[in-house]
Short mmCIF file of C-alpha atoms and ligand atoms in Angstrom, two decimals:
data_model
loop_
_atom_site.label_atom_id
_atom_site.label_comp_id
_atom_site.label_asym_id
_atom_site.label_seq_id
_atom_site.Cartn_x
_atom_site.Cartn_y
_atom_site.Cartn_z
CA MET A 1 -57.46 7.87 45.61
CA LYS A 2 -55.30 6.79 48.52
CA ASP A 3 -55.31 3.20 47.27
CA ASN A 4 -54.45 4.32 43.76
CA LEU A 5 -51.52 6.32 45.05
CA LYS A 6 -50.23 3.36 47.04
CA GLN A 7 -50.47 1.24 43.90
CA ILE A 8 -48.36 3.80 42.02
CA ILE A 9 -45.60 3.37 44.61
CA ILE A 10 -45.80 -0.42 44.35
CA ASN A 11 -45.61 -0.23 40.55
CA LEU A 12 -42.57 2.03 40.64
CA GLU A 13 -40.80 -0.25 43.14
CA GLN A 14 -41.45 -3.20 40.86
CA ASP A 15 -40.25 -1.39 37.74
CA LEU A 16 -37.10 -0.16 39.49
CA LYS A 17 -36.14 -3.73 40.38
CA ASN A 18 -35.82 -4.54 36.69
CA ALA A 19 -33.91 -1.37 35.82
CA THR A 20 -30.16 -1.94 35.41
CA LYS A 21 -29.00 1.19 33.60
CA GLU A 22 -29.13 4.88 34.47
CA ALA A 23 -31.13 5.55 31.31
CA ASP A 24 -33.85 3.02 32.38
CA ILE A 25 -34.21 4.78 35.74
CA LEU A 26 -34.49 8.21 34.15
CA ASN A 27 -37.23 6.86 31.87
CA LEU A 28 -39.12 5.59 34.93
CA LYS A 29 -38.68 8.97 36.61
CA ALA A 30 -40.37 10.60 33.62
CA LYS A 31 -43.13 7.97 33.63
CA TYR A 32 -43.97 8.30 37.33
CA LEU A 33 -43.10 11.94 38.06
CA GLY A 34 -43.19 13.67 34.67
CA LYS A 35 -45.86 15.92 33.14
CA LYS A 36 -47.88 13.02 31.75
CA SER A 37 -47.68 10.90 34.92
CA GLU A 38 -50.72 9.73 36.90
CA LEU A 39 -49.42 11.64 39.92
CA ASN A 40 -49.24 14.85 37.94
CA ASN A 41 -52.88 14.31 36.93
CA TYR A 42 -53.89 14.20 40.57
CA LEU A 43 -51.81 17.31 41.32
CA SER A 44 -53.45 19.21 38.45
CA ASN A 45 -56.90 18.25 39.75
CA LEU A 46 -56.19 19.85 43.14
CA LYS A 47 -57.29 23.23 41.89
CA GLU A 48 -60.78 21.83 41.14
CA MET A 49 -61.16 20.61 44.75
CA THR A 50 -62.86 22.34 47.66
CA SER A 51 -60.62 23.89 50.28
CA GLU A 52 -61.49 21.06 52.69
CA GLU A 53 -60.45 18.42 50.13
CA LYS A 54 -57.31 20.40 49.32
CA LYS A 55 -56.28 20.38 52.99
CA VAL A 56 -56.36 16.57 53.05
CA ASN A 57 -55.20 15.66 49.53
CA GLY A 58 -52.54 18.37 49.09
CA PRO A 59 -50.15 17.06 51.80
CA LEU A 60 -50.96 13.44 50.82
CA LEU A 61 -49.99 14.00 47.18
CA ASN A 62 -46.78 15.82 48.22
CA GLN A 63 -45.85 12.96 50.50
CA ILE A 64 -46.39 10.42 47.68
CA LYS A 65 -44.34 12.59 45.30
CA LYS A 66 -41.49 12.68 47.84
CA GLU A 67 -41.63 8.89 48.25
CA LEU A 68 -41.48 8.36 44.50
CA GLU A 69 -38.54 10.78 44.20
CA ASN A 70 -36.72 9.02 47.05
CA LEU A 71 -37.19 5.63 45.38
CA VAL A 72 -35.78 6.93 42.10
CA ASN A 73 -32.82 8.72 43.75
CA ARG A 74 -31.88 5.71 45.87
CA LYS A 75 -31.82 3.46 42.82
CA LEU A 76 -29.73 5.99 40.90
CA GLU A 77 -27.23 6.13 43.74
CA GLU A 78 -27.11 2.35 43.92
CA ILE A 79 -26.29 2.06 40.22
CA THR A 80 -23.65 4.82 40.31
CA ASN A 81 -21.89 3.10 43.23
CA GLN A 82 -21.93 -0.22 41.44
CA GLU A 83 -20.42 1.33 38.35
CA THR A 84 -17.72 3.08 40.34
CA ILE A 85 -16.70 -0.14 42.03
CA THR A 86 -16.65 -2.33 38.94
CA PHE A 87 -14.88 0.14 36.63
CA ASP A 88 -11.13 -0.03 37.01
CA ASP A 89 -9.52 2.53 34.73
CA THR A 90 -6.04 1.16 35.39
CA LYS A 91 -6.95 -2.14 33.73
CA PRO A 92 -5.35 -2.55 30.28
CA VAL A 93 -7.93 -2.24 27.52
CA ALA A 94 -8.14 -5.30 25.27
CA ARG A 95 -7.31 -3.44 22.06
CA LYS A 96 -6.32 -4.99 18.76
CA PHE A 97 -3.18 -3.27 17.54
CA GLY A 98 -2.36 -3.11 13.85
CA SER A 99 0.73 -4.63 12.31
CA LEU A 100 3.46 -3.17 10.15
CA HIS A 101 2.99 -3.30 6.40
CA PRO A 102 5.05 -6.07 4.73
CA ILE A 103 7.01 -3.47 2.71
CA THR A 104 7.84 -1.50 5.87
CA ILE A 105 9.10 -4.69 7.51
CA VAL A 106 11.24 -5.67 4.53
CA ALA A 107 12.65 -2.11 4.22
CA LYS A 108 13.67 -2.17 7.87
CA GLU A 109 15.23 -5.62 7.57
CA VAL A 110 17.30 -4.65 4.53
CA THR A 111 18.42 -1.31 5.94
CA ASP A 112 19.41 -3.05 9.20
CA ILE A 113 21.55 -5.51 7.23
CA LEU A 114 23.15 -2.70 5.23
CA LYS A 115 23.73 -0.59 8.35
CA ARG A 116 25.72 -3.49 9.78
CA MET A 117 27.87 -3.34 6.61
CA GLY A 118 28.57 0.34 7.27
CA PHE A 119 25.88 1.93 5.06
CA THR A 120 24.18 5.17 6.14
CA VAL A 121 20.44 5.46 5.43
CA VAL A 122 19.47 8.61 3.51
CA SER A 123 16.31 9.79 1.81
CA GLY A 124 15.22 12.18 -0.91
CA PRO A 125 12.04 13.79 -2.26
CA GLU A 126 9.36 11.85 -4.16
CA MET A 127 8.74 14.94 -6.33
CA GLU A 128 12.01 15.27 -8.20
CA SER A 129 13.56 17.53 -10.78
CA GLU A 130 14.38 16.23 -14.24
CA TYR A 131 18.03 16.94 -13.45
CA TYR A 132 18.24 14.54 -10.48
CA ASN A 133 15.97 11.86 -11.93
CA PHE A 134 17.59 11.76 -15.38
CA GLU A 135 20.27 14.22 -16.42
CA ALA A 136 22.72 13.81 -13.52
CA LEU A 137 22.38 10.06 -14.05
CA ASN A 138 23.74 10.30 -17.58
CA ILE A 139 20.26 10.21 -19.19
CA PRO A 140 20.01 13.43 -21.22
CA ARG A 141 16.66 14.59 -22.63
CA THR A 142 17.14 12.85 -25.98
CA HIS A 143 18.42 9.54 -24.57
CA PRO A 144 16.23 6.55 -25.54
CA ALA A 145 16.69 5.15 -22.00
CA ARG A 146 14.05 7.66 -20.85
CA ASP A 147 11.49 5.43 -22.59
CA MET A 148 12.30 2.63 -20.11
CA GLN A 149 10.58 4.62 -17.36
CA ASP A 150 7.19 6.08 -18.35
CA THR A 151 7.07 9.16 -16.16
CA TYR A 152 4.36 11.16 -14.39
CA TRP A 153 5.14 14.79 -15.19
CA LEU A 154 3.75 17.51 -12.94
CA ASP A 155 2.41 20.91 -13.99
CA ASN A 156 5.25 22.67 -12.14
CA GLY A 157 7.88 21.03 -14.39
CA TYR A 158 8.87 18.47 -11.75
CA LEU A 159 8.10 14.75 -11.92
CA LEU A 160 7.28 11.87 -9.58
CA ARG A 161 10.60 10.07 -9.28
CA THR A 162 10.70 6.90 -11.36
CA HIS A 163 13.43 5.28 -9.27
CA THR A 164 15.43 5.87 -6.10
CA SER A 165 18.60 6.54 -8.13
CA PRO A 166 18.35 10.37 -7.75
CA ASN A 167 19.50 9.65 -4.18
CA GLN A 168 22.87 8.63 -5.64
CA VAL A 169 23.39 12.15 -6.98
CA ARG A 170 22.08 13.88 -3.85
CA ALA A 171 24.37 11.74 -1.67
CA MET A 172 27.46 12.47 -3.78
CA GLN A 173 26.68 16.20 -3.66
CA ASN A 174 25.81 16.28 0.04
CA TYR A 175 28.49 14.01 1.49
CA GLY A 176 31.31 13.68 -1.08
CA VAL A 177 33.57 10.62 -1.13
CA PRO A 178 34.22 8.02 0.22
CA LEU A 179 30.56 7.10 0.41
CA ARG A 180 28.42 4.15 1.51
CA VAL A 181 24.69 4.96 1.53
CA CYS A 182 21.34 3.30 1.02
CA ALA A 183 17.97 4.96 0.40
CA PRO A 184 14.63 3.14 0.58
CA GLY A 185 11.70 4.97 -0.97
CA ARG A 186 8.58 5.10 -3.09
CA CYS A 187 8.74 5.38 -6.88
CA PHE A 188 6.12 6.00 -9.55
CA ARG A 189 5.77 4.89 -13.15
CA ASN A 190 2.93 4.99 -15.62
CA GLU A 191 2.86 1.19 -15.94
CA ASP A 192 0.38 -1.31 -17.31
CA LEU A 193 -0.54 -3.09 -14.09
CA ASP A 194 -0.16 -6.83 -13.73
CA ALA A 195 0.81 -9.35 -11.04
CA CYS A 196 4.36 -7.93 -10.75
CA HIS A 197 4.00 -4.30 -11.94
CA GLU A 198 2.45 -1.44 -9.96
CA ASN A 199 2.38 2.28 -10.75
CA THR A 200 3.55 2.95 -7.17
CA PHE A 201 6.23 0.69 -5.75
CA PHE A 202 9.25 0.74 -3.48
CA GLN A 203 12.92 0.43 -4.25
CA LEU A 204 16.03 0.59 -2.14
CA GLU A 205 19.02 2.32 -3.67
CA GLY A 206 22.51 1.36 -2.55
CA MET A 207 25.78 3.04 -3.42
CA VAL A 208 29.43 2.57 -2.49
CA ILE A 209 32.25 4.82 -3.72
CA ASP A 210 35.84 4.54 -2.61
CA LYS A 211 39.30 3.89 -3.98
CA ASP A 212 39.75 0.42 -5.54
CA ILE A 213 36.10 -0.65 -5.53
CA SER A 214 35.56 -3.42 -8.06
CA ILE A 215 32.91 -5.80 -9.38
CA SER A 216 34.01 -8.37 -6.77
CA ASN A 217 32.93 -5.94 -4.02
CA LEU A 218 29.59 -5.51 -5.78
CA ILE A 219 28.95 -9.25 -6.06
CA TYR A 220 30.06 -9.87 -2.47
CA VAL A 221 27.68 -7.22 -1.08
CA MET A 222 24.77 -8.46 -3.25
CA GLU A 223 25.30 -12.08 -2.18
CA SER A 224 25.70 -11.31 1.53
CA MET A 225 22.67 -9.02 1.51
CA LEU A 226 20.37 -11.53 -0.21
CA ARG A 227 21.57 -14.44 1.95
CA GLU A 228 20.70 -12.47 5.08
CA ILE A 229 17.39 -11.23 3.69
CA PHE A 230 16.05 -14.65 2.75
CA GLN A 231 17.78 -16.57 5.54
CA MET A 232 17.89 -19.54 3.18
CA ASP A 233 19.49 -20.60 -0.06
CA VAL A 234 17.72 -18.76 -2.85
CA LYS A 235 18.91 -19.22 -6.40
CA VAL A 236 20.05 -15.92 -7.94
CA ARG A 237 21.49 -15.18 -11.34
CA LEU A 238 23.45 -12.25 -12.66
CA ARG A 239 23.04 -11.37 -16.32
CA PRO A 240 24.20 -8.43 -18.39
CA GLY A 241 21.90 -5.40 -18.28
CA PHE A 242 21.88 -1.82 -19.44
CA PHE A 243 21.58 1.39 -17.42
CA PRO A 244 23.10 4.67 -18.61
CA PHE A 245 24.40 5.38 -15.10
CA THR A 246 26.33 2.13 -14.61
CA GLU A 247 28.97 0.43 -16.76
CA PRO A 248 29.06 -2.54 -16.79
CA SER A 249 25.45 -3.10 -15.69
CA PHE A 250 23.83 -6.28 -14.45
CA GLU A 251 20.37 -7.61 -13.79
CA LEU A 252 20.18 -9.68 -10.64
CA ASP A 253 17.18 -12.03 -10.71
CA CYS A 254 16.00 -14.37 -8.00
CA SER A 255 14.31 -17.69 -8.62
CA CYS A 256 10.54 -17.15 -8.19
CA LEU A 257 9.60 -18.39 -4.73
CA ILE A 258 5.88 -18.44 -5.56
CA CYS A 259 6.19 -21.23 -8.17
CA LYS A 260 9.64 -22.46 -7.10
CA GLY A 261 11.00 -21.59 -10.52
CA THR A 262 8.49 -23.56 -12.58
CA GLY A 263 6.71 -20.49 -14.02
CA CYS A 264 3.60 -18.55 -12.92
CA PRO A 265 1.89 -15.18 -13.61
CA THR A 266 3.99 -13.50 -10.88
CA CYS A 267 7.24 -14.25 -12.76
CA LYS A 268 5.58 -14.05 -16.19
CA ASN A 269 6.20 -17.79 -16.58
CA THR A 270 9.98 -17.36 -16.66
CA GLY A 271 10.69 -18.87 -13.24
CA TRP A 272 12.80 -15.76 -12.43
CA LEU A 273 11.90 -12.39 -10.95
CA GLU A 274 13.92 -9.27 -11.75
CA LEU A 275 14.90 -8.06 -8.31
CA CYS A 276 18.02 -5.97 -8.08
CA PRO A 277 19.72 -4.35 -11.06
CA CYS A 278 23.20 -3.14 -10.30
CA GLY A 279 26.50 -2.10 -11.82
CA MET A 280 29.69 -0.10 -11.57
CA ILE A 281 28.97 3.64 -11.44
CA HIS A 282 29.52 5.25 -14.84
CA PRO A 283 32.49 7.68 -14.89
CA ASN A 284 30.22 10.41 -16.33
CA VAL A 285 27.98 10.20 -13.25
CA LEU A 286 30.98 10.60 -10.95
CA LYS A 287 32.34 13.50 -13.01
CA MET A 288 28.96 15.32 -13.01
CA SER A 289 29.11 15.31 -9.21
CA ASP A 290 32.74 16.49 -9.16
CA ILE A 291 34.28 13.14 -8.27
CA ASP A 292 37.43 12.11 -10.15
CA PRO A 293 36.78 8.67 -11.80
CA GLU A 294 40.53 8.16 -12.14
CA VAL A 295 40.81 8.08 -8.34
CA TYR A 296 37.44 6.78 -7.20
CA THR A 297 35.26 3.93 -8.41
CA GLY A 298 32.01 2.58 -7.05
CA PHE A 299 28.98 0.41 -7.51
CA ALA A 300 25.24 0.97 -7.13
CA PHE A 301 22.14 -1.17 -6.98
CA GLY A 302 18.37 -0.64 -7.03
CA LEU A 303 16.64 -3.38 -5.07
CA GLY A 304 12.91 -3.80 -5.85
CA LEU A 305 11.57 -3.72 -2.29
CA THR A 306 7.95 -4.40 -3.26
CA ARG A 307 8.96 -7.50 -5.22
CA LEU A 308 11.18 -8.57 -2.37
CA ALA A 309 8.20 -8.38 0.03
CA MET A 310 6.23 -10.50 -2.46
CA MET A 311 8.91 -13.18 -2.51
CA LYS A 312 9.48 -13.12 1.22
CA TYR A 313 5.81 -13.40 2.16
CA LYS A 314 4.74 -15.43 -0.89
CA ILE A 315 2.35 -12.76 -2.16
CA ASN A 316 1.46 -13.75 -5.69
CA ASP A 317 -0.04 -10.42 -6.83
CA ILE A 318 1.69 -7.07 -6.27
CA ARG A 319 -1.66 -5.19 -6.23
CA VAL A 320 -2.55 -6.70 -2.86
CA LEU A 321 0.23 -4.64 -1.27
CA ASN A 322 -1.20 -1.27 -2.31
CA ASN A 323 -4.92 -1.86 -2.05
CA GLY A 324 -5.10 -1.05 1.66
CA ASP A 325 -7.47 -3.92 2.46
CA LEU A 326 -6.55 -4.73 6.05
CA ARG A 327 -8.22 -8.13 5.82
CA GLU A 328 -5.81 -9.14 3.07
CA LEU A 329 -2.77 -7.70 4.83
CA LYS A 330 -3.78 -9.47 8.06
CA ASP A 331 -3.52 -12.78 6.23
CA PHE A 332 0.25 -12.47 6.27
CA GLU A 333 0.19 -12.55 10.07
CA ILE A 334 3.20 -10.30 10.40
CA GLU A 335 3.55 -8.76 13.84
C1 LIG B 1 16.00 1.04 -11.99
O1 LIG B 1 15.04 1.61 -11.54
C2 LIG B 1 17.41 1.48 -11.72
N1 LIG B 1 17.37 2.79 -11.13
C3 LIG B 1 18.07 0.47 -10.81
C4 LIG B 1 19.54 0.60 -10.68
C5 LIG B 1 20.08 1.26 -9.61
C6 LIG B 1 20.39 0.07 -11.66
C7 LIG B 1 21.46 1.41 -9.47
C8 LIG B 1 21.76 0.19 -11.54
C9 LIG B 1 22.28 0.86 -10.45
P1 LIG B 1 14.57 -0.93 -12.96
O2 LIG B 1 13.71 -0.11 -13.81
O3 LIG B 1 14.93 -2.26 -13.53
O4 LIG B 1 15.91 -0.16 -12.61
O5 LIG B 1 13.90 -1.16 -11.54
C10 LIG B 1 14.59 -1.75 -10.50
C11 LIG B 1 13.72 -2.76 -9.76
O6 LIG B 1 12.56 -2.10 -9.31
C12 LIG B 1 13.20 -3.90 -10.66
O7 LIG B 1 14.12 -4.95 -10.72
C13 LIG B 1 11.96 -4.29 -9.92
O8 LIG B 1 12.27 -5.16 -8.85
C14 LIG B 1 11.46 -2.98 -9.36
N2 LIG B 1 10.42 -2.40 -10.24
C15 LIG B 1 10.59 -1.69 -11.37
N3 LIG B 1 9.40 -1.34 -11.89
C16 LIG B 1 8.46 -1.84 -11.07
C17 LIG B 1 7.04 -1.81 -11.04
N4 LIG B 1 6.32 -1.19 -11.96
N5 LIG B 1 6.38 -2.44 -10.03
C18 LIG B 1 7.11 -3.07 -9.08
N6 LIG B 1 8.43 -3.13 -9.02
C19 LIG B 1 9.12 -2.52 -10.01
#
């Protein structure tokens, strides 16, 4: 038995040499000292022995048990010390940080440009009342212009705003005139989806009201803003448009940067992408917010931020921007 016990110690020493983790050592402890261990077998057999045998084997088995325990404890201590020395919790963790979404980046760039021109950034609710989304913008219930924006109506009588233009009304009511505000935000329309139409997209509303504001001011602001946004010469065109809340109204299109104006699914093969409708604020809109159109005039625009992000980062399908697939968004390598 003595030889067997010595062999157990040798085996444990050997096994401990190969153990590198705390969990390995605890497994060995169970194997050599646990209920099913060889040593425990010997200890259980003691009660079968004569008192003479017990006198000799009892202390021997206890001594072997102590030795095994010491071996295990020493190894545990060794490993704990090693871990303490090698782990430096002040070291920076190599963590991969995310990046901003392309629309967030574009929104910040445009608002920064407008802030430099004296615009204040404001915001409004995504769940809007019919009054702010339509009526106060000169679109009464029976007006056919309501058909231009297929709306999500909510059970509580409110709606998901179809454009950022309700911010025009809120700004006039909250701040009065003179006024120079912009409002980026999310809009919703019940659209047939394609490469350039989403049901959830971003716009940025801009509005200036003061004495003697004219179309020249509007064109100057539009040109300066787009030049700074694209940081290069991008062909834009202004054509007549219609919005009940501006008169005259314009559509500002930019040459499609995906196909360089030759025609592709993103621009519906026209070579142009509708980007920023604008116009002089309709007198009725000013009047409804208690501003005298004989004294004050102004202009407003509704920049399609999602489409702008597409042009800026050459994203040929708008659906990529909303699908939340980080692998696709990572492709743009925007920090
Ligand atoms: C409007 O929403 C007006 N409120 C804009 C405006 C503001 C006109 C102030 C005059 C004065 P429109 O429906 O054309 O207009 O949308 C404006 C821009 O939003 C479009 O040029 C386009 O860039 C973007 N847009 C509109 N619908 C979608 C859509 N389904 N998906 C992505 N972008 C869209």
